[in-house]
Structures are given as structure tokens and as C-alpha cells.
PDB file of C-alpha atoms and ligand atoms in Angstrom:
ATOM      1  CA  UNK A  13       4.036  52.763   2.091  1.00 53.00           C
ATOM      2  CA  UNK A  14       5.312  51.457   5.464  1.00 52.00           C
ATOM      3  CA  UNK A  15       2.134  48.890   5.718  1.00 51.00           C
ATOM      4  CA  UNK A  16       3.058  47.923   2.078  1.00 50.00           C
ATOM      5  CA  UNK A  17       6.564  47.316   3.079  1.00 49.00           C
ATOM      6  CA  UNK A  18       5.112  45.462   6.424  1.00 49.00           C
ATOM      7  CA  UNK A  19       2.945  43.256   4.214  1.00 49.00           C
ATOM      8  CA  UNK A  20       5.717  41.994   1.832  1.00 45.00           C
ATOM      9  CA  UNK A  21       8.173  41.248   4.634  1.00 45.00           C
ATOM     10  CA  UNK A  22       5.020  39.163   6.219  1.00 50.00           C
ATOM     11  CA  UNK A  23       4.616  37.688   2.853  1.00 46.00           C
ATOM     12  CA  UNK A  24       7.711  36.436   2.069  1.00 45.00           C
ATOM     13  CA  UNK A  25       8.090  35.170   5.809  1.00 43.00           C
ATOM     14  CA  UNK A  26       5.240  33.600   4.984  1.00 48.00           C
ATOM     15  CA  UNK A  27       6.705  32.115   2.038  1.00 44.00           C
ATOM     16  CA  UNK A  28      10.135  31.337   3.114  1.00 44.00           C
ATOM     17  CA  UNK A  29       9.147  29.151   6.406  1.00 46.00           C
ATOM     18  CA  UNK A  30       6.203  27.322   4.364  1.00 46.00           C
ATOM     19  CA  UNK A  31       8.858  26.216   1.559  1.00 45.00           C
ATOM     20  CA  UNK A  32      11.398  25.193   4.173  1.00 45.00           C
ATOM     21  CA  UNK A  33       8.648  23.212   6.301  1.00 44.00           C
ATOM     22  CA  UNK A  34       7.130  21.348   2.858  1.00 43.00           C
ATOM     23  CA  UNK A  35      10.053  19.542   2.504  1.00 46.00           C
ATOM     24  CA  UNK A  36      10.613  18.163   6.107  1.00 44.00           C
ATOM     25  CA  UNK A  37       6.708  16.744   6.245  1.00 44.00           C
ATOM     26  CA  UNK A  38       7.025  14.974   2.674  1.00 44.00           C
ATOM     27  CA  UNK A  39      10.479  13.187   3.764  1.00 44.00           C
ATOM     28  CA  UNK A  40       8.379  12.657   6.903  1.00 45.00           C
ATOM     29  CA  UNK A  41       5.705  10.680   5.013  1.00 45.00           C
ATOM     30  CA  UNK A  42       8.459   8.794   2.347  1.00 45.00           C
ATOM     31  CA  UNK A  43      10.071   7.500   5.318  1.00 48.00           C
ATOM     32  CA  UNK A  44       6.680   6.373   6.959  1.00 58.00           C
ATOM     33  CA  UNK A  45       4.700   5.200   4.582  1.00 64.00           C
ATOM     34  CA  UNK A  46       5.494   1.795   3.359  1.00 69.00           C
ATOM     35  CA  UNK A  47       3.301   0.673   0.422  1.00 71.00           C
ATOM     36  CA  UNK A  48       4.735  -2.450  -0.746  1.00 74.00           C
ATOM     37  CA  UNK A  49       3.967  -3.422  -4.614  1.00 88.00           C
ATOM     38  CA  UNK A  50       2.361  -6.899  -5.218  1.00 94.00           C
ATOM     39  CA  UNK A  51       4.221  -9.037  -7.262  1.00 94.00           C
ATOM     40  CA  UNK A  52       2.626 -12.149  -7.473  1.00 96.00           C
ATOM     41  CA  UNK A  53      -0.741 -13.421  -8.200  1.00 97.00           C
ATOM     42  CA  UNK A  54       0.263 -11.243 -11.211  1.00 94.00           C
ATOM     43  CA  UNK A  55      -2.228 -10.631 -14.506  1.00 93.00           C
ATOM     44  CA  UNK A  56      -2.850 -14.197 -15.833  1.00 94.00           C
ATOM     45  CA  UNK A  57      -2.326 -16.341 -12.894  1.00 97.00           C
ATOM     46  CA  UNK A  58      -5.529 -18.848 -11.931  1.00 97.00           C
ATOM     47  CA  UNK A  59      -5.859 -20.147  -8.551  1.00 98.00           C
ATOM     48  CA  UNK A  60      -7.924 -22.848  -7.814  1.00 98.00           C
ATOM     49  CA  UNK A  61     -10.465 -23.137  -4.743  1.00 98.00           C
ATOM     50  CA  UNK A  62      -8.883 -24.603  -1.563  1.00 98.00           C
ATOM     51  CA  UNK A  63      -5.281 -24.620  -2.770  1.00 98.00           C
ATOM     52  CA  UNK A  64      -2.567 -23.224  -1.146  1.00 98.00           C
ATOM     53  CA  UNK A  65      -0.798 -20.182  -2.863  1.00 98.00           C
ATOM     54  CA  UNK A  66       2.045 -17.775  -1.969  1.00 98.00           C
ATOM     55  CA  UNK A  67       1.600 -14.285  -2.157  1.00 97.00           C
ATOM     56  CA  UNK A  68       4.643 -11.730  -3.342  1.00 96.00           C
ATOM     57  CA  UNK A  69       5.012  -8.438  -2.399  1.00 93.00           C
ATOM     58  CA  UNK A  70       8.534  -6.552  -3.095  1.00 91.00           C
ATOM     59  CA  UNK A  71      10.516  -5.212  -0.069  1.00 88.00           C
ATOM     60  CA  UNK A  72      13.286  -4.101  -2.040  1.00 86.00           C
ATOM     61  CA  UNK A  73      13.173  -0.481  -0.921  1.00 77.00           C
ATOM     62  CA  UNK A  74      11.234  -0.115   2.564  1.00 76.00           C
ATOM     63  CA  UNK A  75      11.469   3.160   4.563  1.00 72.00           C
ATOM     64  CA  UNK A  76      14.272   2.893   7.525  1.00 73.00           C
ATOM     65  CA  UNK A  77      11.003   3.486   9.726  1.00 73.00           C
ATOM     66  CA  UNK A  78       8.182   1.734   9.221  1.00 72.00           C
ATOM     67  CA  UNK A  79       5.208   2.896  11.364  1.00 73.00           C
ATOM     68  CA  UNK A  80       3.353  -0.570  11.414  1.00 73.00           C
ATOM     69  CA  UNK A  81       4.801  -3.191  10.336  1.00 83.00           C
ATOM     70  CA  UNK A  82       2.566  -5.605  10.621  1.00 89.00           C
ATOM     71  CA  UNK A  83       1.272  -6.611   7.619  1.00 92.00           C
ATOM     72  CA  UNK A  84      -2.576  -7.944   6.431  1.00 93.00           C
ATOM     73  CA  UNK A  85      -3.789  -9.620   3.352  1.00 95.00           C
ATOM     74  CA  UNK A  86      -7.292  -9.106   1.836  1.00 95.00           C
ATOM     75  CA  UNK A  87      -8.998 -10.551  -1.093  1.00 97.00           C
ATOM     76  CA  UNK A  88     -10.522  -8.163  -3.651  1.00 96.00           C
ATOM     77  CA  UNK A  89     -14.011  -9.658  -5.294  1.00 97.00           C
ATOM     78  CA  UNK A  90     -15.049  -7.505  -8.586  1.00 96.00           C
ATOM     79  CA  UNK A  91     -13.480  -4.303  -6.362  1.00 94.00           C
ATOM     80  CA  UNK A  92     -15.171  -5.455  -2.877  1.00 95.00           C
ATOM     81  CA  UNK A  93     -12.443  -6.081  -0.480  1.00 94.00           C
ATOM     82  CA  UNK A  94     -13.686  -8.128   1.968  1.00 95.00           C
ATOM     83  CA  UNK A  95     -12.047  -7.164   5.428  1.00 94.00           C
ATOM     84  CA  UNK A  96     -14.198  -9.448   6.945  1.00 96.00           C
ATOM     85  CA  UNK A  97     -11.957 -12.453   6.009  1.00 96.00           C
ATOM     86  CA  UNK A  98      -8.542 -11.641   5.488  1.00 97.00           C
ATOM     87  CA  UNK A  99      -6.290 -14.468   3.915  1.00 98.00           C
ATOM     88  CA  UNK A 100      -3.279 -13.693   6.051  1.00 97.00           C
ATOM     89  CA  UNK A 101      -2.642 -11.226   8.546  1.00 95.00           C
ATOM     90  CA  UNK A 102      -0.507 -10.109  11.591  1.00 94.00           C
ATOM     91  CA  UNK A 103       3.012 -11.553   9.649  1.00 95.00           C
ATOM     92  CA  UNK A 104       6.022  -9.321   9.100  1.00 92.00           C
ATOM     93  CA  UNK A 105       5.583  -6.730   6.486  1.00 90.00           C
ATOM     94  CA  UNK A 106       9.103  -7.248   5.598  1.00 89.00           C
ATOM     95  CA  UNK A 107       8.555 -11.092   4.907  1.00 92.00           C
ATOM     96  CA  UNK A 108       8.169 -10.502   1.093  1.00 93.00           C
ATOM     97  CA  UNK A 109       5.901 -13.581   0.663  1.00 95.00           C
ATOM     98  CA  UNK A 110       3.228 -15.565   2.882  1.00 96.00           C
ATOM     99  CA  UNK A 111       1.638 -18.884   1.935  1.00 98.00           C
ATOM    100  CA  UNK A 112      -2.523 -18.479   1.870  1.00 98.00           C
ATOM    101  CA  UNK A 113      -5.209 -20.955   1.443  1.00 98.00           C
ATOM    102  CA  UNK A 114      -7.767 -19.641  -1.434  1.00 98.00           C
ATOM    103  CA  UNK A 115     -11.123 -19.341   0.428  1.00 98.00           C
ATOM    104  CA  UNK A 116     -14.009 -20.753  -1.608  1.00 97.00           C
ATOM    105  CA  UNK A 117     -15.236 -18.016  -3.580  1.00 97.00           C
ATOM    106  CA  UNK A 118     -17.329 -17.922  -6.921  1.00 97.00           C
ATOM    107  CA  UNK A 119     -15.522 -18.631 -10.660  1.00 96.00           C
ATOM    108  CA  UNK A 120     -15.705 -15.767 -12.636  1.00 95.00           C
ATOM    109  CA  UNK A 121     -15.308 -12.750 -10.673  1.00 96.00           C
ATOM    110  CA  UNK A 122     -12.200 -10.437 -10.837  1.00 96.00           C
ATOM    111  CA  UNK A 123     -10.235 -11.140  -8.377  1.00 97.00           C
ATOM    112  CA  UNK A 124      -6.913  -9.171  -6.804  1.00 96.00           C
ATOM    113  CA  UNK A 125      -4.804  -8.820  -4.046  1.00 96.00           C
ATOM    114  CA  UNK A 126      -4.301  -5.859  -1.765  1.00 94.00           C
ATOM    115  CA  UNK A 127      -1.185  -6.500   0.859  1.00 92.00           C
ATOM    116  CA  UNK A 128      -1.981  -3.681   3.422  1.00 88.00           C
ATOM    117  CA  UNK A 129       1.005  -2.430   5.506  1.00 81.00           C
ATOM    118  CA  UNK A 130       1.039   1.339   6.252  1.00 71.00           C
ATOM    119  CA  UNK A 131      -1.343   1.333   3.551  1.00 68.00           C
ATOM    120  CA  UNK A 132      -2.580  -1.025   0.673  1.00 71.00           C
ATOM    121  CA  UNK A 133      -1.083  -1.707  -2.561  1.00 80.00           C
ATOM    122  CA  UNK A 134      -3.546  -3.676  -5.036  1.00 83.00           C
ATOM    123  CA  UNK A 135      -2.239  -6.170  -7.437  1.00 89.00           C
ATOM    124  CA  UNK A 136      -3.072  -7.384 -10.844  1.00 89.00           C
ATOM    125  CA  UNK A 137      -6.330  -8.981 -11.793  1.00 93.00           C
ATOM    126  CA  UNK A 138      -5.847 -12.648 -11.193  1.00 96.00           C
ATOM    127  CA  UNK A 139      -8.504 -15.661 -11.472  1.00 95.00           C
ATOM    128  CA  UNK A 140      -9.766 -17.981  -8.866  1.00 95.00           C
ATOM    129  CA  UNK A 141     -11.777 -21.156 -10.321  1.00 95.00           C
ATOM    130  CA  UNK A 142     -13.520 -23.913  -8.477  1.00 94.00           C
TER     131      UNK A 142
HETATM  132  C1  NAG B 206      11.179  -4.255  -6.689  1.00 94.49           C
HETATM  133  O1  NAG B 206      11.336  -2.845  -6.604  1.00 94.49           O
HETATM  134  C2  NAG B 206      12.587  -2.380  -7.093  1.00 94.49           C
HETATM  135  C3  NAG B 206      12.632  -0.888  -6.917  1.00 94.49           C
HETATM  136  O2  NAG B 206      12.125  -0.492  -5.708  1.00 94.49           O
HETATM  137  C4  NAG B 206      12.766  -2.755  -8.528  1.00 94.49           C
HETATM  138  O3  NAG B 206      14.039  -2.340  -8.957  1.00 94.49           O
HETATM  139  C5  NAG B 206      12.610  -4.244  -8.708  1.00 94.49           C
HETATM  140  O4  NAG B 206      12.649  -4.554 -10.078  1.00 94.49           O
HETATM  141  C6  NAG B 206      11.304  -4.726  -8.119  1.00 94.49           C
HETATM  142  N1  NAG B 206      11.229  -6.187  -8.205  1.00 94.49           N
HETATM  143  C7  NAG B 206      10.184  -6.836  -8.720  1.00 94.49           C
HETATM  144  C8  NAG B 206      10.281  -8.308  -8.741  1.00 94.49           C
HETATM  145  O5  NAG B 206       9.193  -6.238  -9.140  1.00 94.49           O
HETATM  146  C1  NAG B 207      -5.021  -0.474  -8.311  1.00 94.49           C
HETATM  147  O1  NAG B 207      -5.798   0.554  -7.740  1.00 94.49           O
HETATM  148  C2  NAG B 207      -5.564   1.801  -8.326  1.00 94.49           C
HETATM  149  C3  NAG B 207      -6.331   2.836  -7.546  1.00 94.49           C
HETATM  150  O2  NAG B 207      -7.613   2.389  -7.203  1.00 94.49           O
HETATM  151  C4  NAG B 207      -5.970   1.764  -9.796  1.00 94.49           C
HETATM  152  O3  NAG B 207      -5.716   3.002 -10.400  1.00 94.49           O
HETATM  153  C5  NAG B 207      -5.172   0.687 -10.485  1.00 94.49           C
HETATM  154  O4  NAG B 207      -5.609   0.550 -11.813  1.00 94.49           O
HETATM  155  C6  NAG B 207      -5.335  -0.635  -9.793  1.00 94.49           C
HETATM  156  N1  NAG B 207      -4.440  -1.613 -10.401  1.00 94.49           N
HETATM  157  C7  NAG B 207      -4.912  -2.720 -10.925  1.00 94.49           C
HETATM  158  C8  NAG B 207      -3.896  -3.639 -11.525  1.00 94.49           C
HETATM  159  O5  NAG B 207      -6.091  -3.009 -10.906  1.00 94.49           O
END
């Protein structure tokens, strides 16, 4: 009976300083984590080869503490983001929008954005045509 007792008190120990530490490391993460939303190329917009375009992301709500905040721009082509060549990179995350030059890719293909800052947010499925 004593162990019993031993093991509940362990248990709800247990318990008690797991649901008080949940809390702290998921506030940790909502202040950390800034995913910004892309607004713009949105569904339906066409960009045309060589053009220059702005790119809109909202900052309406970042964290107060933003663990990188520079912020990188890559090019998704039919779900392949190509890294290799991203169209704007080391700017402000909290800039909201950067002017890019669309690279000369293939008509076509689906095309979106993905504005990386703590991590990537993808946007709509736009259309780039030479
Ligand atoms: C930006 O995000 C806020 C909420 O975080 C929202 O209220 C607002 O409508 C968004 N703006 C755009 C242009 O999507
Ligand atoms: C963005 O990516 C997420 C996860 O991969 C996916 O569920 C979502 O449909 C994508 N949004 C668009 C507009 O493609």
C-alpha cells in the first residue's frame, strides 16, 4: 500500500511539473518563431520573365523576439524550391515587401513563393510567362 501511495505521489509530480513546463516551451516557440504569411504574388497574378516584381509578406503581428531576422526569398517550380538561386535574400524580415527581378524560368509550371524567416511560409500559386 505504501509503494502504491509512493507511485501516485510520483505520478502526479510527474504530472503537475510536465503541465506547468508545456506551457512555458510553447510561449517559448510563439515568441520565436516568426512565419510571416505571403501576401502578394497571390492566386491569379502572372509575372512576366525579366520584370521586376514586389513581393508581400504581412508583418502585422511579429513575435517581440525574433531569432533571425534576416529574411530570404526562394522561388518554388511545380514544388521544387530552388535554394540554389534565391530572388532576394539577407533584407529585413520586418520590411513587409522587397522588389525581385523574375529569373528566366519556363511558362507553364506552377509557380509560388516561399519568404523564409525563422521558417518558410509558401504563397499562392502564381504564373510566370515568357
Ligand atoms: C495580416 O495579418 C493580420 C493578423 O495577423 C490580419 O488581421 C490582416 O488582415 C493581414 N493582412 C493581410 C493583408 O493579409
Ligand atoms: C503551402 O504549403 C502547405 C504545406 O506544404 C500546404 O498545405 C498548402 O496547401 C500550401 N499552400 C498553397 C497555397 O499552395
Amino acid at each position: 500500500m505504501k509503494f502504491f501511495l509512493t507511485t501516485i505521489i510520483f505520478t502526479l509530480c510527474a504530472l503537475l511539473s510536465f503541465s506547468t513546463a508545456a506551457p512555458i516551451s510553447a510561449e517559448l516557440l510563439k515568441r520565436d518563431v516568426f512565419v510571416p504569411p505571403v501576401i502578394s504574388p497571390g492566386k491569379g497574378t502572372v509575372w512576366k520573365v525579366g520584370t521586376e516584381q514586389t513581393v508581400k509578406w504581412n508583418v502585422t503581428n511579429p513575435p517581440k523576439q525574433i531569432t533571425n531576422n534576416k529574411g530570404e526569398i526562394i522561388l518554388s517550380n511545380n514544388g521544387v524550391l530552388d535554394f540554389a538561386n534565391p530572388l532576394a535574400e539577407g533584407f529585413n524580415i520586418l520590411l513587409g515587401e522587397i522588389k525581385v527581378t523574375v529569373p528566366n524560368v519556363a511558362s507553364g509550371h506552377k509557380y509560388q513563393i516561399i519568404v523564409f524567416g525563422d521558417s518558410g511560409n509558401n504563397g499562392s500559386y502564381f504564373t510566370i510567362t515568357q
